[in-house]
Short mmCIF file of C-alpha atoms in Angstrom, two decimals:
data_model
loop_
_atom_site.label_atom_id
_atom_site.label_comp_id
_atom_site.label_asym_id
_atom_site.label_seq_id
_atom_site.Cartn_x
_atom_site.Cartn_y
_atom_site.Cartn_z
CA UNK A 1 33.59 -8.03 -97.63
CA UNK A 2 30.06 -7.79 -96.02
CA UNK A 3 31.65 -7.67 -92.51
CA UNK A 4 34.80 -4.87 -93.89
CA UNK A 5 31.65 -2.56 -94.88
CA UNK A 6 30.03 -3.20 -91.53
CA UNK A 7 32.89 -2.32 -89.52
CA UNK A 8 33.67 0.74 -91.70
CA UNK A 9 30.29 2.02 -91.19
CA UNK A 10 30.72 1.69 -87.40
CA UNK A 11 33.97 3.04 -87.38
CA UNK A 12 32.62 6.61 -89.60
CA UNK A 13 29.47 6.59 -86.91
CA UNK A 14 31.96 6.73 -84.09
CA UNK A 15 33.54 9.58 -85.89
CA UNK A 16 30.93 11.20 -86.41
CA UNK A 17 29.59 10.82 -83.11
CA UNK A 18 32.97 12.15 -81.54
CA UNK A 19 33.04 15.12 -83.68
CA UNK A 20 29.77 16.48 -82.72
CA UNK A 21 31.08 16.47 -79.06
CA UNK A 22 33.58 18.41 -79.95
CA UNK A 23 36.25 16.37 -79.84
CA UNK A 24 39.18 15.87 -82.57
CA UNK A 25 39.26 12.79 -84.62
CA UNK A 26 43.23 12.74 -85.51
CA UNK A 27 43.69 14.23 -88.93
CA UNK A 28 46.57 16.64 -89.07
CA UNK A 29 45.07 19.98 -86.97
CA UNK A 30 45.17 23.30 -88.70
CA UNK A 31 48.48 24.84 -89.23
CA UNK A 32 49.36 26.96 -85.96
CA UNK A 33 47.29 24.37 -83.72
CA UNK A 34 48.15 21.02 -81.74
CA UNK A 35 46.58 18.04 -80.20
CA UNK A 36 45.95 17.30 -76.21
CA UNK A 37 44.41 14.35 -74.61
CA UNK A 38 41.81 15.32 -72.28
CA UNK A 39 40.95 12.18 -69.73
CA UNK A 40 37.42 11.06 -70.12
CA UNK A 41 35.23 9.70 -66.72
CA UNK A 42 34.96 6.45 -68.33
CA UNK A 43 36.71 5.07 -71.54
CA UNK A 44 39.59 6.85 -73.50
CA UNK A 45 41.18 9.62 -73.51
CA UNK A 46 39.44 12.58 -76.58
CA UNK A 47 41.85 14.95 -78.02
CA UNK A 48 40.75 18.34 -78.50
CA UNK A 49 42.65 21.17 -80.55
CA UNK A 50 44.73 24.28 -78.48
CA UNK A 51 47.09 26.72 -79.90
CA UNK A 52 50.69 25.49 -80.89
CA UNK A 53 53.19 27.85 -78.69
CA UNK A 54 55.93 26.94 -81.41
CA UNK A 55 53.86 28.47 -84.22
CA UNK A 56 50.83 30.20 -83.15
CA UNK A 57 52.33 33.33 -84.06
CA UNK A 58 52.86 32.68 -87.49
CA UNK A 59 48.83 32.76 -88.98
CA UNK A 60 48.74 35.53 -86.33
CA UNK A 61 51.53 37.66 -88.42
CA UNK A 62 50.14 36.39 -91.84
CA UNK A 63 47.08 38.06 -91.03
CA UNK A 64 47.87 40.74 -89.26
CA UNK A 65 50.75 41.96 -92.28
CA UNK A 66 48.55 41.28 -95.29
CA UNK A 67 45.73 43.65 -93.67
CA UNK A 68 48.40 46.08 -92.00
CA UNK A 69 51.29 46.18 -94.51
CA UNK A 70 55.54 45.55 -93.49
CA UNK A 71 57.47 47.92 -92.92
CA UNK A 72 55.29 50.69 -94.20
CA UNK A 73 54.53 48.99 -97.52
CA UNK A 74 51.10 47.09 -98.78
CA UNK A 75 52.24 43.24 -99.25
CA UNK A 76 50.29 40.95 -101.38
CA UNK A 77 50.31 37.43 -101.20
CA UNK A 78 53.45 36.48 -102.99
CA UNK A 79 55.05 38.82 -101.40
CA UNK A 80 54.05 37.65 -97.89
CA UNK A 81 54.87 34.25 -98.55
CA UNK A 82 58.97 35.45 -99.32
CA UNK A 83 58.51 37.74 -96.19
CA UNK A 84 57.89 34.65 -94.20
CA UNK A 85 61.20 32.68 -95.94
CA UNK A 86 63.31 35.78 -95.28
CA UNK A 87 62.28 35.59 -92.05
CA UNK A 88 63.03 31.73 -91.56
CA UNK A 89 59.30 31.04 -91.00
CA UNK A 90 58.82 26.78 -92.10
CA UNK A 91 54.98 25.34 -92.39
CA UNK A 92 55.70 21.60 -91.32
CA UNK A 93 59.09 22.12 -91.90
CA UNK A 94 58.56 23.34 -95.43
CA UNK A 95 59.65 26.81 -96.81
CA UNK A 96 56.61 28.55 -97.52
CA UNK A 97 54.68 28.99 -100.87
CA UNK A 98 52.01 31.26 -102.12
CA UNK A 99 49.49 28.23 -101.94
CA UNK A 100 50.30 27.79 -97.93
CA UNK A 101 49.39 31.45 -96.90
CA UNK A 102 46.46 31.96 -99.01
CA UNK A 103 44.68 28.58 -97.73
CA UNK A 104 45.53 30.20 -94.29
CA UNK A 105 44.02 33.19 -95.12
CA UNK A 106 40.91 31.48 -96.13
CA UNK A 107 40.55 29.40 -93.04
CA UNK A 108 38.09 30.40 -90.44
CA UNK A 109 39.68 28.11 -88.52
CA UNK A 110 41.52 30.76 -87.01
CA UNK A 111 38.58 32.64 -86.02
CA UNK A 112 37.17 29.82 -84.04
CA UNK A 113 35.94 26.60 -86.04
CA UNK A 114 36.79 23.69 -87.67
CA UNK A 115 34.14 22.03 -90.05
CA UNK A 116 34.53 17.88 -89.87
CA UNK A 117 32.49 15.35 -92.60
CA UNK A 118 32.46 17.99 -95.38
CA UNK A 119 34.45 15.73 -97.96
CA UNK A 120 33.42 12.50 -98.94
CA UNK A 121 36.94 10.27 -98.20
CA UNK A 122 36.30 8.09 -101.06
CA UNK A 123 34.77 10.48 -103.64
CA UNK A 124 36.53 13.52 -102.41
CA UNK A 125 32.97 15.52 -103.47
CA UNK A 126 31.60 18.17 -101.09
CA UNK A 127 28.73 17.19 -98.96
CA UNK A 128 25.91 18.97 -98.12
CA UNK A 129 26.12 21.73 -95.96
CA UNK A 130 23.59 20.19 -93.36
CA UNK A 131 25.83 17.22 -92.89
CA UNK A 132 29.13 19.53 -92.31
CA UNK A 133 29.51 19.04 -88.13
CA UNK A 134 31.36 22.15 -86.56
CA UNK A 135 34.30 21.67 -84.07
CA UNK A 136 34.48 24.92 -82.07
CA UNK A 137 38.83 25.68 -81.26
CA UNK A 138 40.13 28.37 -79.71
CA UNK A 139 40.60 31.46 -82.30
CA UNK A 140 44.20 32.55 -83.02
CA UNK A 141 42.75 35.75 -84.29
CA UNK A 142 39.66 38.42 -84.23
CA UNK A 143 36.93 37.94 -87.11
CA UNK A 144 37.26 41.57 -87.55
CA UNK A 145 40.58 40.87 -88.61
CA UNK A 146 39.91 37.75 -90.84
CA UNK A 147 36.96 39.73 -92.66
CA UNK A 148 39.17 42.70 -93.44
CA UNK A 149 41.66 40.25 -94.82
CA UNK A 150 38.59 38.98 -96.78
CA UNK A 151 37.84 42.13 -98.26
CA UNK A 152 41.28 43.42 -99.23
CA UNK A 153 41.54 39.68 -101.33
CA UNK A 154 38.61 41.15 -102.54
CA UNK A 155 39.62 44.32 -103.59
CA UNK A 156 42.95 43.25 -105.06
CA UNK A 157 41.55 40.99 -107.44
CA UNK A 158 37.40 41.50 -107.54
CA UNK A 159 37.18 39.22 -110.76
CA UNK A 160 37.64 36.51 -109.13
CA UNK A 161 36.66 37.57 -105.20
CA UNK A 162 37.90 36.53 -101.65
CA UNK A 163 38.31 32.65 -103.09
CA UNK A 164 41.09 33.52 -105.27
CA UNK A 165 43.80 35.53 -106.01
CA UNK A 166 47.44 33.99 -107.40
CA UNK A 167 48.39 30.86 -107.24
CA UNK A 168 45.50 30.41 -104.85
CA UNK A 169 42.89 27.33 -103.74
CA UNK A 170 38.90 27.46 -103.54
CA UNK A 171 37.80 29.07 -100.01
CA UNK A 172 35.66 25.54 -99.63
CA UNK A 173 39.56 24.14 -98.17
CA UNK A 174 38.51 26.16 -95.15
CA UNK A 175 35.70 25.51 -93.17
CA UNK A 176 32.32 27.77 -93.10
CA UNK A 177 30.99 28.90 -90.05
CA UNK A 178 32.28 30.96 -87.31
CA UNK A 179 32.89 30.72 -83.62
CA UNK A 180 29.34 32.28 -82.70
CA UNK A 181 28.66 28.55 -81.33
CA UNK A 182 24.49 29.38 -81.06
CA UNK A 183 22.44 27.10 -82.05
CA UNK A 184 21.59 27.48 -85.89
CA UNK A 185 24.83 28.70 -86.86
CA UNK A 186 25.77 27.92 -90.32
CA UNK A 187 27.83 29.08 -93.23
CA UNK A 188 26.63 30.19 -96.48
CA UNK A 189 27.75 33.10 -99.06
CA UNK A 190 27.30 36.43 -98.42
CA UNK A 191 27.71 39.15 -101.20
CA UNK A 192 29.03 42.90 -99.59
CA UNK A 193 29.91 45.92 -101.53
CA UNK A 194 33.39 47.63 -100.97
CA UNK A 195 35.15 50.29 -102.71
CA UNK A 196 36.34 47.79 -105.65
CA UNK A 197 32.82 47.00 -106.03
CA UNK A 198 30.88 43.55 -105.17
CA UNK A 199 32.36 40.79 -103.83
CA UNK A 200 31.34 37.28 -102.05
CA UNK A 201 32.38 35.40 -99.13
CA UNK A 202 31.24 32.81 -96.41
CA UNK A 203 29.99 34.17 -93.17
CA UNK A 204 27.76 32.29 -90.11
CA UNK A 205 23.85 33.01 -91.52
CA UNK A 206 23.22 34.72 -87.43
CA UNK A 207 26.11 37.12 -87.80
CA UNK A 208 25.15 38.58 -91.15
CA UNK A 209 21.73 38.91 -89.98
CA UNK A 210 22.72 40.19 -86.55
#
């Protein structure tokens, strides 16, 4: 048992070690994303995340028609997520549901991060934010575009703010920096004020004080 702990602990601190370079550690990439080897000097191969050509486009049109509207109309989330079936859009092979486009909504993934080690894998509790490690990817869209989607959540249902709306899952299933890649950049909640009134989202600490 002694020695099963041991080696567990080695294996996390190899993980950890990997994700700080950069590199991905094999759980499923974000929707929209895909794995490639890249050859190492000297021991194995790393994988690092780069865009899916098969279904890039996808979060790309999420985003872009819950900010811009289809076909001349406003769509909320519900109603994107039968837009996408119509179309014969799959997630994984799945049809999608409301639950699928709102967690993609609320991933800054697509604007340029990943954050690895938030979760305890036993526990399943959150971890502090100062042992969160960020994995810059390549950004499927603009932050200008992900932060308007942020507001119009917002707007449409300010009770509750950007982390939910129907059928929807805390913004925490994203990750909580963006792609700024300085050093000290770090998530944490900013409060704005829009036409709806007040509402709260995550945001890199140097952009909002940019």
């Amino acid at each position: 048992e002694y020695q099963s702990a041991e080696i567990q602990k080695h294996v996390t601190r190899t993980m950890l070690a990997n994700a700080k370079q950069g590199n991905w550690n094999g759980q499923t990439p974000p929707f929209g994303y895909m794995t490639v080897a890249v050859p190492q000097p000297k021991g194995k191969d790393r994988k690092k995340l780069k865009h899916d050509p098969a279904t890039m486009h996808i979060p790309q049109f999420i985003f872009e028609t819950y900010v811009n509207g289809y076909e001349g109309q406003k769509v909320g989330i519900t109603r994107l997520a039968q837009i996408l079936n119509e179309r014969g859009e799959r997630i994984r092979g799945k049809p999608f549901h409301v639950s699928n486009v709102h967690w993609i909504l609320n991933n800054t993934a697509y604007i340029g991060v990943v954050m690895y080690n938030q979760r305890d894998s036993r526990t399943r509790e959150t971890r502090s934010e100062d042992e969160w490690i960020p994995i810059p990817i390549p950004p499927l869209i603009s932050e200008d575009l992900f932060y308007a989607a942020k507001a119009q959540m917002a707007a449409r249902n300010p009770k509750m703010g950007v982390a939910a709306e129907k059928n929807g899952t805390n913004l925490l299933t994203g990750v909580a920096v963006c792609g700024c890649g300085g050093d000290g950049c770090g998530g944490g909640m900013t409060t704005a004020t829009g036409k709806s009134g007040q509402y709260r989202y995550y945001a890199c600490s140097r952009r909002a004080t940019a």
